[in-house]
Short mmCIF file of C-alpha atoms and ligand atoms in Angstrom, two decimals:
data_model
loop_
_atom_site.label_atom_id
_atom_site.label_comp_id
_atom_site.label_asym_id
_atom_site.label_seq_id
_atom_site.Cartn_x
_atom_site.Cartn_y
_atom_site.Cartn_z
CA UNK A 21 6.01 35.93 5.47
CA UNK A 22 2.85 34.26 4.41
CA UNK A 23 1.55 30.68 5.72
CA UNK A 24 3.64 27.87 3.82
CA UNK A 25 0.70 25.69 2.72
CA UNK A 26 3.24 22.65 2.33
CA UNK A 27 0.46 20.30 2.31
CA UNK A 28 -0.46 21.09 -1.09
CA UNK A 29 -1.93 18.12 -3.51
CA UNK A 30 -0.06 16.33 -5.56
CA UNK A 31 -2.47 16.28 -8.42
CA UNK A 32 -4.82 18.53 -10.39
CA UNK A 33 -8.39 17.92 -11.19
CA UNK A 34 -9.57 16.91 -14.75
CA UNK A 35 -13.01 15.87 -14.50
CA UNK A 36 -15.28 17.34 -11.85
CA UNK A 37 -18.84 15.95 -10.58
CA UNK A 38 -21.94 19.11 -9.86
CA UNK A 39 -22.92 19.11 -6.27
CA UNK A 40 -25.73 20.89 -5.52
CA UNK A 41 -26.67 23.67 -3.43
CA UNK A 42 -29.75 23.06 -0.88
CA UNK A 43 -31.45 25.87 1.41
CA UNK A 44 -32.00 25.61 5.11
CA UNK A 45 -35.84 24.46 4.89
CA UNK A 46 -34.88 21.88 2.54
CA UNK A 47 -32.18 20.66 4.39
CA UNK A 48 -34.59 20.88 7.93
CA UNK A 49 -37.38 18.62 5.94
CA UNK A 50 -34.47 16.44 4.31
CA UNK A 51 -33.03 15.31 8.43
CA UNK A 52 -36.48 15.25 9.22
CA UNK A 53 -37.03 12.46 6.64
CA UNK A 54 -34.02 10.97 7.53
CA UNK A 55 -34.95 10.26 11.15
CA UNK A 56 -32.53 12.82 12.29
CA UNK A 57 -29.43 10.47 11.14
CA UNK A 58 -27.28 11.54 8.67
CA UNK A 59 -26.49 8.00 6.97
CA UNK A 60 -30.40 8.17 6.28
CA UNK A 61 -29.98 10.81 3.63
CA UNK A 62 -30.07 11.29 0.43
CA UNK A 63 -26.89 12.27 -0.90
CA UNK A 64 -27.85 14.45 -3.98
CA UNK A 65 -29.20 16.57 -0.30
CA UNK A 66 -26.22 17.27 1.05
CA UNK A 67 -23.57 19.56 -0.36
CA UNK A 68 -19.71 18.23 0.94
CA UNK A 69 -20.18 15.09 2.10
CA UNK A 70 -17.47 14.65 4.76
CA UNK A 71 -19.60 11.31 6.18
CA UNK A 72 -16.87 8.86 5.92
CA UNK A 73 -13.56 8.80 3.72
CA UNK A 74 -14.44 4.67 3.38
CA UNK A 75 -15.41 4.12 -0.73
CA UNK A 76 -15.36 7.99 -1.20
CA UNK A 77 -12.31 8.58 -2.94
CA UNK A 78 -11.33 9.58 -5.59
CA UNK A 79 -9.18 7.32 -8.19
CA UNK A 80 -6.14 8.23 -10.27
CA UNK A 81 -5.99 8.58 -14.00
CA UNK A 82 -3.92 4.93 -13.72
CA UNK A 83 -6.23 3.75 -11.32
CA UNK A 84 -9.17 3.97 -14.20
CA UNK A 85 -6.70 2.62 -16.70
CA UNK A 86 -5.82 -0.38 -14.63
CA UNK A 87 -10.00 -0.93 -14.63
CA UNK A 88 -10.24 -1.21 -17.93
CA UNK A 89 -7.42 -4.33 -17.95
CA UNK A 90 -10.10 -6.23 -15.39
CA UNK A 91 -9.50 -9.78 -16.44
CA UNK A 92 -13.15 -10.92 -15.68
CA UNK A 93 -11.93 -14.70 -15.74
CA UNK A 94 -14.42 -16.51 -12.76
CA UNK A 95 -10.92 -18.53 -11.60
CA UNK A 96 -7.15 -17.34 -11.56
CA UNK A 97 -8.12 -13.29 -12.83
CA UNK A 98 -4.52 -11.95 -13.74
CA UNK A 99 -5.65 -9.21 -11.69
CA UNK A 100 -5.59 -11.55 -8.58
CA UNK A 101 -2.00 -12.34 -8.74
CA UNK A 102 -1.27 -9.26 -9.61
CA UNK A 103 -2.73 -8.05 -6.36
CA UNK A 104 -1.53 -10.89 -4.24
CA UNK A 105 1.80 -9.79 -5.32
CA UNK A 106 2.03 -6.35 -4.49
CA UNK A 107 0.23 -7.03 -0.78
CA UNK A 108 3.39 -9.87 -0.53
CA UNK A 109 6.00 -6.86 -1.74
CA UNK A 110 3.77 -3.83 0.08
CA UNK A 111 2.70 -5.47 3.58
CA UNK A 112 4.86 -8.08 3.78
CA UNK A 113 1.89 -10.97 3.82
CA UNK A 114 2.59 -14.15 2.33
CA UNK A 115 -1.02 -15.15 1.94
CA UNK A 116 -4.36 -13.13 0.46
CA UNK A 117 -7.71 -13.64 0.57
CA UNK A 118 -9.95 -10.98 -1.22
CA UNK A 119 -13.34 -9.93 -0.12
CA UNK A 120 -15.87 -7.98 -0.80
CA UNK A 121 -15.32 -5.31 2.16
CA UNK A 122 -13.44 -5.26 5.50
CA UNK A 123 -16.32 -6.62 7.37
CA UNK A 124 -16.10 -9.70 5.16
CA UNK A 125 -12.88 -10.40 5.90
CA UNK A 126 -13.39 -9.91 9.64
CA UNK A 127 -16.20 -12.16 9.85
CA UNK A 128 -14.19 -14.96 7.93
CA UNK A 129 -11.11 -14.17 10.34
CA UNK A 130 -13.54 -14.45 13.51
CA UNK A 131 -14.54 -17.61 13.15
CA UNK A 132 -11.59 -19.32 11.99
CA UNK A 133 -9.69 -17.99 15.06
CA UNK A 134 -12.87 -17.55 18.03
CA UNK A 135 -13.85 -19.78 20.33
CA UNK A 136 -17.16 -19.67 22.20
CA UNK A 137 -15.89 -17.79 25.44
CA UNK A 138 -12.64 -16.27 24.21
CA UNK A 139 -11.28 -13.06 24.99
CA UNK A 140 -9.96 -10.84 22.32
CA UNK A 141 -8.11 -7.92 23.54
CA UNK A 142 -7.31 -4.70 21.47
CA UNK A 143 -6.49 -1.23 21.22
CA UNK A 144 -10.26 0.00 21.53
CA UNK A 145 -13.15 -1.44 19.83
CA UNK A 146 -14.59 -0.62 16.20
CA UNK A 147 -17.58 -1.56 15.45
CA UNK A 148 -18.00 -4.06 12.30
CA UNK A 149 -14.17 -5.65 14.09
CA UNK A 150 -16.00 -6.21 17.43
CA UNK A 151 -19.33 -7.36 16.80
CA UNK A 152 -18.04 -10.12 14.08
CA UNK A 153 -16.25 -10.76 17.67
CA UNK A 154 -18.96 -10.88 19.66
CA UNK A 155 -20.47 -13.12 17.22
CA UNK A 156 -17.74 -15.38 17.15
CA UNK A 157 -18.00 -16.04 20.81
CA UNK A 158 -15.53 -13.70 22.09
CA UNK A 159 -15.50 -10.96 24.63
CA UNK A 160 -13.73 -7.77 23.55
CA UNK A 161 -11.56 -6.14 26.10
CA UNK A 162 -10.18 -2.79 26.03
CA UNK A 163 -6.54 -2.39 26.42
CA UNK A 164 -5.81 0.69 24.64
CA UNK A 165 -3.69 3.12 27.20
CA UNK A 166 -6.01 5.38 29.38
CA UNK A 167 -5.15 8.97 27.43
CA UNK A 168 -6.72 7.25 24.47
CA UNK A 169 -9.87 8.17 26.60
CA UNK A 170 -9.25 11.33 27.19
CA UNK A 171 -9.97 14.44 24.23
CA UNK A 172 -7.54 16.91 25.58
CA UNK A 173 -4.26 14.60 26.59
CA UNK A 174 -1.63 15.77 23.56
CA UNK A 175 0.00 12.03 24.02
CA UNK A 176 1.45 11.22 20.30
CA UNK A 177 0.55 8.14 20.25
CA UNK A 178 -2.93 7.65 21.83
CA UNK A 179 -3.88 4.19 20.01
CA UNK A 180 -0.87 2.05 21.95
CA UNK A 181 -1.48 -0.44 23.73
CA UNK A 182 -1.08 -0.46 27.85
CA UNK A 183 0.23 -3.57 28.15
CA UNK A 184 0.10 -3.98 32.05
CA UNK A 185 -3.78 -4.35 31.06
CA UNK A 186 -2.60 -6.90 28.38
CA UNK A 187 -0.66 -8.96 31.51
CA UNK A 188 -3.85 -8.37 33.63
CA UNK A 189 -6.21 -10.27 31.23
CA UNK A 190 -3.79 -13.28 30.80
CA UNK A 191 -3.44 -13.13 34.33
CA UNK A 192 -7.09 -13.03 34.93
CA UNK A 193 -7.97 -16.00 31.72
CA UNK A 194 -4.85 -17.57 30.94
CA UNK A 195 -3.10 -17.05 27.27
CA UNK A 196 -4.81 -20.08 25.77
CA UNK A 197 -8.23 -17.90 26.16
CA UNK A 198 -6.67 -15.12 24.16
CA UNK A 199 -6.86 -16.32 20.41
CA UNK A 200 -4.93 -13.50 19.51
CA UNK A 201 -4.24 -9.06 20.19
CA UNK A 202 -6.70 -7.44 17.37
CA UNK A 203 -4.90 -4.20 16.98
CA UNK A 204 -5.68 -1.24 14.60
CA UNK A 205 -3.27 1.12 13.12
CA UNK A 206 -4.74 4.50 13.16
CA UNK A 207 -7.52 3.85 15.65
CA UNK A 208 -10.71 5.08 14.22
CA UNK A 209 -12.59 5.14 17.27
CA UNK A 210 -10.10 7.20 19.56
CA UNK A 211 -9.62 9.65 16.79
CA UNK A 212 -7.42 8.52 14.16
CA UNK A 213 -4.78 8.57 16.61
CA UNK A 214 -1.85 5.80 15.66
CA UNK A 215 0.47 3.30 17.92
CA UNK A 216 3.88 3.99 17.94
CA UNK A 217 6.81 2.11 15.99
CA UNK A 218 8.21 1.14 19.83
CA UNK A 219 4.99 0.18 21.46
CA UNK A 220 4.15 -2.37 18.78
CA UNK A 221 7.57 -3.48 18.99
CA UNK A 222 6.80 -3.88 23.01
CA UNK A 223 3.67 -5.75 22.13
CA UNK A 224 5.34 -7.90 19.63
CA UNK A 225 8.21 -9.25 22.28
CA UNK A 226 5.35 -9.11 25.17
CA UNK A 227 3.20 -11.33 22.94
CA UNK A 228 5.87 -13.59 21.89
CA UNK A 229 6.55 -14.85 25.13
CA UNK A 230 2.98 -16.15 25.55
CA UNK A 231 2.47 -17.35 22.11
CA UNK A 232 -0.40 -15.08 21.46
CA UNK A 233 -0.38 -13.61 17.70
CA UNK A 234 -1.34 -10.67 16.58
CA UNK A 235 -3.81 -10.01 13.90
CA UNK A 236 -3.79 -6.05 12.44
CA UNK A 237 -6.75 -4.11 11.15
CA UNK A 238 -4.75 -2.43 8.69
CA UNK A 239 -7.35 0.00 6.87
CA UNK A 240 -5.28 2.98 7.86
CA UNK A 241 -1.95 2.00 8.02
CA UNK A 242 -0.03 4.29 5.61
CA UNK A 243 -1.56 7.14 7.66
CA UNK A 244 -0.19 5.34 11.27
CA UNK A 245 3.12 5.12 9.00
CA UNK A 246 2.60 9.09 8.11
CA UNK A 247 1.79 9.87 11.88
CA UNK A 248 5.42 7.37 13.11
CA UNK A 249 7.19 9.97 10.74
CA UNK A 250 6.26 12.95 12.08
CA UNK A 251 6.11 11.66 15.85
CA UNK A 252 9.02 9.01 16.59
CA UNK A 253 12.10 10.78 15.88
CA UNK A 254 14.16 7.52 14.55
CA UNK A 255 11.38 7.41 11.75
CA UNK A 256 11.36 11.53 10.43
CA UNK A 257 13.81 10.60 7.46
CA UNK A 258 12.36 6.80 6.47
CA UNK A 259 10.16 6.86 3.96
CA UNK A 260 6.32 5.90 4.00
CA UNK A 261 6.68 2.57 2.35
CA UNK A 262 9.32 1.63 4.89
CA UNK A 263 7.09 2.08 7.82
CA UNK A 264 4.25 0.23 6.39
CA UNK A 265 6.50 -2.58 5.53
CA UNK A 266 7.81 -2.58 8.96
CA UNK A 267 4.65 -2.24 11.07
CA UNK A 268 3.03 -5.23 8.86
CA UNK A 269 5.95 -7.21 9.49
CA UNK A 270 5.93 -6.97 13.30
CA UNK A 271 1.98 -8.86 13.19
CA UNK A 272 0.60 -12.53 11.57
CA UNK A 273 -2.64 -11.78 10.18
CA UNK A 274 -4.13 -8.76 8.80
CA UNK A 275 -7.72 -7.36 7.77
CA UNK A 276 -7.66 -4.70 5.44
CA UNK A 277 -10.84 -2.35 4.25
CA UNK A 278 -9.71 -1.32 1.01
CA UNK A 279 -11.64 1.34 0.99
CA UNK A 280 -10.28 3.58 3.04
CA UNK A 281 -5.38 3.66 2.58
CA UNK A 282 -5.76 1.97 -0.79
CA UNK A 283 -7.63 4.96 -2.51
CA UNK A 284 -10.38 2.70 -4.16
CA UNK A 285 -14.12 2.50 -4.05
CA UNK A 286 -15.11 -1.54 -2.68
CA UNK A 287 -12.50 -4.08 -1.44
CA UNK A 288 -11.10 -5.35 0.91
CA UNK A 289 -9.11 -8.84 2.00
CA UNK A 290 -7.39 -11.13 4.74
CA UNK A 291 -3.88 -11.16 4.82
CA UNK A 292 -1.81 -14.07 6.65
CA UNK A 293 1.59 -15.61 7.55
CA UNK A 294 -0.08 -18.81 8.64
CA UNK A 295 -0.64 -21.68 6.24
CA UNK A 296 -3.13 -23.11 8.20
CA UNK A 297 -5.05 -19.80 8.59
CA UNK A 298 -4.89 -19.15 4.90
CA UNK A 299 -6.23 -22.53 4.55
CA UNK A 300 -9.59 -22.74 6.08
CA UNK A 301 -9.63 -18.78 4.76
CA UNK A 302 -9.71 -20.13 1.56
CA UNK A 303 -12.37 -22.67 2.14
CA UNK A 304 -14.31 -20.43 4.20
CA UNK A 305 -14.57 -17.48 1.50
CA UNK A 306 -16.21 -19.81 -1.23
CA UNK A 307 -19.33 -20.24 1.50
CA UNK A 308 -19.48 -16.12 1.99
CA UNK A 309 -17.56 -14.07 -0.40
CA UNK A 310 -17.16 -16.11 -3.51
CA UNK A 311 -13.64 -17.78 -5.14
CA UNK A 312 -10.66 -17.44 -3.31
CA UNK A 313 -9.15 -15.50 -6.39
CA UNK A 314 -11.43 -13.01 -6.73
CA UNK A 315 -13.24 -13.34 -2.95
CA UNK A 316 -16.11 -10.39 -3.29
CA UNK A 317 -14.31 -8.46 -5.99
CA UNK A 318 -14.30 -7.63 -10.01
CA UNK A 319 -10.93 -8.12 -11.71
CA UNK A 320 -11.17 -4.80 -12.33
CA UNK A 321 -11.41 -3.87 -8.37
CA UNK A 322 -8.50 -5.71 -7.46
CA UNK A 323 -6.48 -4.11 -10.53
CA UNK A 324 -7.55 -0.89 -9.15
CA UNK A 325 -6.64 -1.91 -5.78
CA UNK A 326 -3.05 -2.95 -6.58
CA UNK A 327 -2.26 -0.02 -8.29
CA UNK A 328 -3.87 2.22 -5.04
CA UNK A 329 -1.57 -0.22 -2.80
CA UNK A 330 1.43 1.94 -4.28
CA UNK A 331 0.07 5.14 -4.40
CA UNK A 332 -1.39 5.11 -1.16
CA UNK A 333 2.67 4.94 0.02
CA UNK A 334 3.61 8.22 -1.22
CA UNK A 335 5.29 10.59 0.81
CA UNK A 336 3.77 13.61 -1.38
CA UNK A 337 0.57 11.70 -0.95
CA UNK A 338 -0.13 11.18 2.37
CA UNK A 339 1.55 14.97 3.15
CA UNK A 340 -1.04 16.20 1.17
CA UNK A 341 -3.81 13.64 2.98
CA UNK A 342 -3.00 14.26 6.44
CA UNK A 343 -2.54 17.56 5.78
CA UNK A 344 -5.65 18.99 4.54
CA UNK A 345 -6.99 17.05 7.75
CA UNK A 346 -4.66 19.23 10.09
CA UNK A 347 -5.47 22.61 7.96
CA UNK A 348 -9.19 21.44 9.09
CA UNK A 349 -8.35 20.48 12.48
CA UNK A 350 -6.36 24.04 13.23
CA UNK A 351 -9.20 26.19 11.62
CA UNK A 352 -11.69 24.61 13.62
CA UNK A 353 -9.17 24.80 17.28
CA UNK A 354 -9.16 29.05 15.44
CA UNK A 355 -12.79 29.45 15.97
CA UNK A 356 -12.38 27.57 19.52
CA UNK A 357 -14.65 24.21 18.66
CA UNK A 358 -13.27 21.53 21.01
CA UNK A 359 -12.08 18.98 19.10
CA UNK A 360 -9.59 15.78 19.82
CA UNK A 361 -6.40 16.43 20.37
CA UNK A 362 -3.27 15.70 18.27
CA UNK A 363 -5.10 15.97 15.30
CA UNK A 364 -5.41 12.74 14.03
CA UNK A 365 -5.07 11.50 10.18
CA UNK A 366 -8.88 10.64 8.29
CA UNK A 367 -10.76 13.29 9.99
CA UNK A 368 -11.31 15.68 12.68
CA UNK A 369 -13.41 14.73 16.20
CA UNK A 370 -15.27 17.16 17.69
CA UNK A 371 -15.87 16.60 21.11
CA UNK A 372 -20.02 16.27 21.14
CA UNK A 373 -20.01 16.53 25.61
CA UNK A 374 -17.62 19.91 25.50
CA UNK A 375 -19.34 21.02 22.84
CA UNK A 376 -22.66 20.45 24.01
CA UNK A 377 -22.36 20.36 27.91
CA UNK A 378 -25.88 20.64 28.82
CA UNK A 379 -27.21 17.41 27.25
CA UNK A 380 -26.93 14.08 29.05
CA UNK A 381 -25.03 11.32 27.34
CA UNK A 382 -28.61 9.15 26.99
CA UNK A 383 -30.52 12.16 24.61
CA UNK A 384 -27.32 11.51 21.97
CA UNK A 385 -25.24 14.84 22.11
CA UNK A 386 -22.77 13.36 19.07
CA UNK A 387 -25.82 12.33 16.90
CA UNK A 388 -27.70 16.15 17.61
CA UNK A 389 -24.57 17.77 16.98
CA UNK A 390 -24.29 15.68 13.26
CA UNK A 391 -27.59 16.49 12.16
CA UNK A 392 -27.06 20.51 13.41
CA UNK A 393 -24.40 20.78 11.48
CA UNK A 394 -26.47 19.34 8.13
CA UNK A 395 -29.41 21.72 9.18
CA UNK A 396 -26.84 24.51 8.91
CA UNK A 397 -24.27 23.96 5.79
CA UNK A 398 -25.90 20.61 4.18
CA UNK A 399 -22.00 19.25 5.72
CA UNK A 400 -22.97 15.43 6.04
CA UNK A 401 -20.47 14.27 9.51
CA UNK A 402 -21.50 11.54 11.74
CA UNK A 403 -22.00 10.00 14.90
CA UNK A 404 -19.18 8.36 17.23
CA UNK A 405 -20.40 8.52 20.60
CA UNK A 406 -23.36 6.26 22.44
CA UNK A 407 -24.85 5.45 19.60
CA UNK A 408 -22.08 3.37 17.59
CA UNK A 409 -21.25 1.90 20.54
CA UNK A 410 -24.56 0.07 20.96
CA UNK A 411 -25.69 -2.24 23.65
CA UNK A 412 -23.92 -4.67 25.94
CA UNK A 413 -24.42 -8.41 25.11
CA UNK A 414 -24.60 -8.98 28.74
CA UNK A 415 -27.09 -6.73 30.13
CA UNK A 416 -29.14 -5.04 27.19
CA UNK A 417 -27.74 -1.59 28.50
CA UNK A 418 -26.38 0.89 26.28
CA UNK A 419 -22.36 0.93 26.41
CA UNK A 420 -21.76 4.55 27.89
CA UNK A 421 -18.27 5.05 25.89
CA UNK A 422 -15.85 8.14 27.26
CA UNK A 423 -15.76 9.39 24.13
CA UNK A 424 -18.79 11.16 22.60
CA UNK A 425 -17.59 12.52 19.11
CA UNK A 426 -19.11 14.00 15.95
CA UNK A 427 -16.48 12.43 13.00
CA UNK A 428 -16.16 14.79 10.09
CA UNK A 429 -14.33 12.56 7.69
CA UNK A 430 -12.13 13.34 4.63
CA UNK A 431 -12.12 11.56 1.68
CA UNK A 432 -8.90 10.80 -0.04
CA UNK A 433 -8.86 13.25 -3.39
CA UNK A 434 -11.84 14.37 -3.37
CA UNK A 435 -12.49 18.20 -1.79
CA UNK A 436 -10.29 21.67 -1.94
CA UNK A 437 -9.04 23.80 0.64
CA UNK A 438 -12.15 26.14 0.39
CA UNK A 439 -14.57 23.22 0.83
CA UNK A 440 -12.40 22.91 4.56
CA UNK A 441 -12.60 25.97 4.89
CA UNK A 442 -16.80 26.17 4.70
CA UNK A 443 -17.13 23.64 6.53
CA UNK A 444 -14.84 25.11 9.58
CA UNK A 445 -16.84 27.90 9.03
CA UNK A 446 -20.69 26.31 9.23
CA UNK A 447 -19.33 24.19 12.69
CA UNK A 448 -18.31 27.57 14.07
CA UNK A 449 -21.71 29.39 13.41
CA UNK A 450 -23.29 25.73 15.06
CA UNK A 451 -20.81 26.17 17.95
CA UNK A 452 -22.00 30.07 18.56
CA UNK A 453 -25.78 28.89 18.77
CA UNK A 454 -25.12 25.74 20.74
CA UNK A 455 -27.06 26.98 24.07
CA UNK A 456 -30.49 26.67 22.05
CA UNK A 457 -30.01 22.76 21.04
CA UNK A 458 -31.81 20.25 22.35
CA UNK A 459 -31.21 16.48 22.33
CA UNK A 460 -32.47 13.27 20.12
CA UNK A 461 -34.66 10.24 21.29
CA UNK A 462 -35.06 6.45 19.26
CA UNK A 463 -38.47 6.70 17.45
CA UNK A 464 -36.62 2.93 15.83
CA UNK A 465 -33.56 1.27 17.07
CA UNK A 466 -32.40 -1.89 15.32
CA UNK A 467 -30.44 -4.83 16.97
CA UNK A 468 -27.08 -4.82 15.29
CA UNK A 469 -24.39 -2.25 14.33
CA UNK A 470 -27.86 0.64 15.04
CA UNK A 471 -26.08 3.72 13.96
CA UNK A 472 -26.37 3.03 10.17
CA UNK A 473 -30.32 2.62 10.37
CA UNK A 474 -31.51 4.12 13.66
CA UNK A 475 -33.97 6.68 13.66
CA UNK A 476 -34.71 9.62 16.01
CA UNK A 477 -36.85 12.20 17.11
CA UNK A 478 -36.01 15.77 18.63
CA UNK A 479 -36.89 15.99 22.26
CA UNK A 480 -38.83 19.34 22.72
C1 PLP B 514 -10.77 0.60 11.39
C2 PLP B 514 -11.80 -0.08 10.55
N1 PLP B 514 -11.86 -1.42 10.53
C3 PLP B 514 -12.77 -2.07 9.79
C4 PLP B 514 -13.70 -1.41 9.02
C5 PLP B 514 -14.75 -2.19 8.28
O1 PLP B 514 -14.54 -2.15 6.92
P1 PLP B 514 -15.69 -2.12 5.81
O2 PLP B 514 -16.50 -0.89 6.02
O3 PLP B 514 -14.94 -2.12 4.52
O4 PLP B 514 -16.51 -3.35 5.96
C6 PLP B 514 -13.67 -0.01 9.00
C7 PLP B 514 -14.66 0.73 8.20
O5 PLP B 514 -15.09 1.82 8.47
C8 PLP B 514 -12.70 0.67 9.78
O6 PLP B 514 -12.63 2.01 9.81
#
């Protein structure tokens, strides 16, 4: 019997866009140039760009249609309520603020909610979400459970919350210090891995009784909904849109990047229950983002959004998504690269400290590993390990985070089966010459968010 490829798109191609092809000596010279950091290239140098699936995808036929009905009006765009509507009818959220990106949305959200010397707890830090914390005044504390930590554990549902930590930390600063749970669906930094239906339930009732809300980083919720199907039995017949609807329902606030579920190219917004929230939202976005109908966004972008919203809640679509992620995932666990196990949703992890076991954690094993695998296949992944995870406010020390992990991220629409399949095959040739690699050092490391602008040297 052959394979059943059941993961099949749902689409065909009609236009396609020339990559090119790049030898080895121009790819060596191009990461050279780049400082050894793969967000520092060029991308007509690199051949399948699997950097990040954020602004990368690729739009429907309707999607382009719905751009060219942009209503370009400064105040009240058609497109705006058009949008507003379908997050009301899609997520469940009474109230929408559009902005440029996710990060624009966080920072609004942060200071609305933030005191100087909170404590925000959540189910592992990302980046942009925790710094616009930090800046805020809060403290970010990790309450994700322990197997999130850990590449090999086959737990389900790595990104849900432990929630004796949760009772630790009020125990420790009282609820009133909490301003509320941040908690991601899909948790980018652990792997893609998603919460479960019943732990976010748990959290719900458990946050309830101490008054404490919960505001959702949404990006990747249709895939956590995807992930609930397959994983929590009650959930293997209910469709997509279902699950979304449910998980947004069990949270107050939300902060979507639009970049990533919805299928588009820029966007993002703030989502709320609360009146008062929405409020200051609304007078807050005119200072950063621009009007609170059309926040950072065109018309057009928010038409395109709206219309993504829906798709982006197919069953046939997000088969298809997390599929071609798992056909990656399995290919690469064929060839015997150690990657993060259950295969999560947006992309495959390889595990930078098994794959790499003679470098220390302080010469950047994740970051080496990313620009190795660009020397050899012009494949553009990128770093999650030491280097995203930056410095500690406190004492100017570099966080030393369990995980150190080379992301090699799929964008929604955009590459075939045989583009997986070379890239499986250029980390496998990496993986048989691993012995000979050497680590990274800073030659420039800035002060915020460093991994999308530092630059390194190899360490002879
Ligand atoms: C989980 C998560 N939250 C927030 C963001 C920030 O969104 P943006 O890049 O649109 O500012 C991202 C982007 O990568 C993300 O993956």
């Amino acid at each position: 019997m052959p394979k059943q490829k059941s993961w099949a798109e749902p689409w065909k191609i009609k236009m396609v866009e020339h990559l090119r092809m790049t030898t080895k000596d121009e790819r060596i010279e191009a990461i050279k140039e780049a400082g050894y950091n793969t967000f520092l290239l060029k991308s007509k140098d690199v051949y399948i760009d699997l950097l990040t699936d954020s602004g990368t995808n690729a739009m429907s036929d309707r999607q382009w249609a719905g751009i060219m009905l942009g209503d370009e009006a400064y105040a009240g765009s058609r497109n705006f309520y058009h949008l507003e509507k379908t997050i009301t009818d899609y997520y469940s959220y009474k109230y929408l603020i559009p902005t440029h990106q996710g990060r624009g949305a966080e920072h609004i959200f942060s200071q609305i909610m933030i005191k100087e010397g909170d404590y925000v707890p959540g189910n592992m830090y990302f980046t942009t979400t925790r710094l616009h914390q930090e800046l805020a005044g809060a403290i970010f504390v990790d309450i994700i459970i322990d197997e999130a930590h850990d590449t090999e554990s086959h737990h389900p549902f790595k990104g849900n919350v432990d929630l004796k930590k949760l009772q630790k930390l009020i125990d420790k600063v009282g609820a009133k210090r909490i301003p509320y749970v941040s908690m991601a669906t899909t948790v980018n930094m652990a792997g893609g891995q998603p919460i479960s239906m019943a732990n976010l339930k748990e959290l719900r009732e458990f946050t309830k009784k101490y008054n404490i809300p919960i505001a959702h980083d949404m990006t990747r919720v249709a895939e956590n909904a995807w992930l609930i199907r397959q994983r929590e039995k009650e959930y293997e017949n209910v469709p997509i849109k279902d699950i979304v609807y449910e998980i947004c329902s069990l949270t107050d606030h939300a902060t979507m990047s639009a970049k990533k579920d919805p299928i588009v190219n820029i966007g993002g917004f703030l989502a709320t229950n609360d009146e008062d929230v929405y409020q200051q939202a609304q007078n807050m976005v005119v200072i950063y983002e621009g009007l609170h109908t059309y926040g950072g966004m065109a018309g057009r972008d928010m038409e395109a959004l709206a219309i993504g919203i829906v798709e982006s809640v197919s069953d046939d679509h997000m088969r298809a998504r997390v599929g071609q992620t798992q056909y990656l995932g399995q290919n690469l666990l064929d060839f015997g690269v150690p990657i993060i196990v259950p295969i999560g949703s947006h992309g495959v992890f390889l595990d930078a400290k098994k794959f790499l076991p003679h470098l220390e954690q302080n010469v950047f094993p994740a970051q080496t590993l990313a620009a190795e695998i660009y020397i050899e296949s012009g494949v553009r992944t990128m770093e999650r390990g030491i280097v995203s995870a930056g410095r500690s406010k406190e004492t100017g020390e570099h966080y030393y985070p369990k995980l150190e992990l080379v992301r090699i991220t799929l964008p929604r629409r955009v590459y075939t089966q045989s583009h997986m399949d070379v890239t499986a095959e250029s980390i496998a040739a990496v993986y048989e010459r691993r012995n000979s690699i050497k680590g990274l050092r800073f030659t420039y490391e800035p002060e915020y968010l460093r991994f999308f602008q530092a630059r390194f040297e190899p360490i002879e």
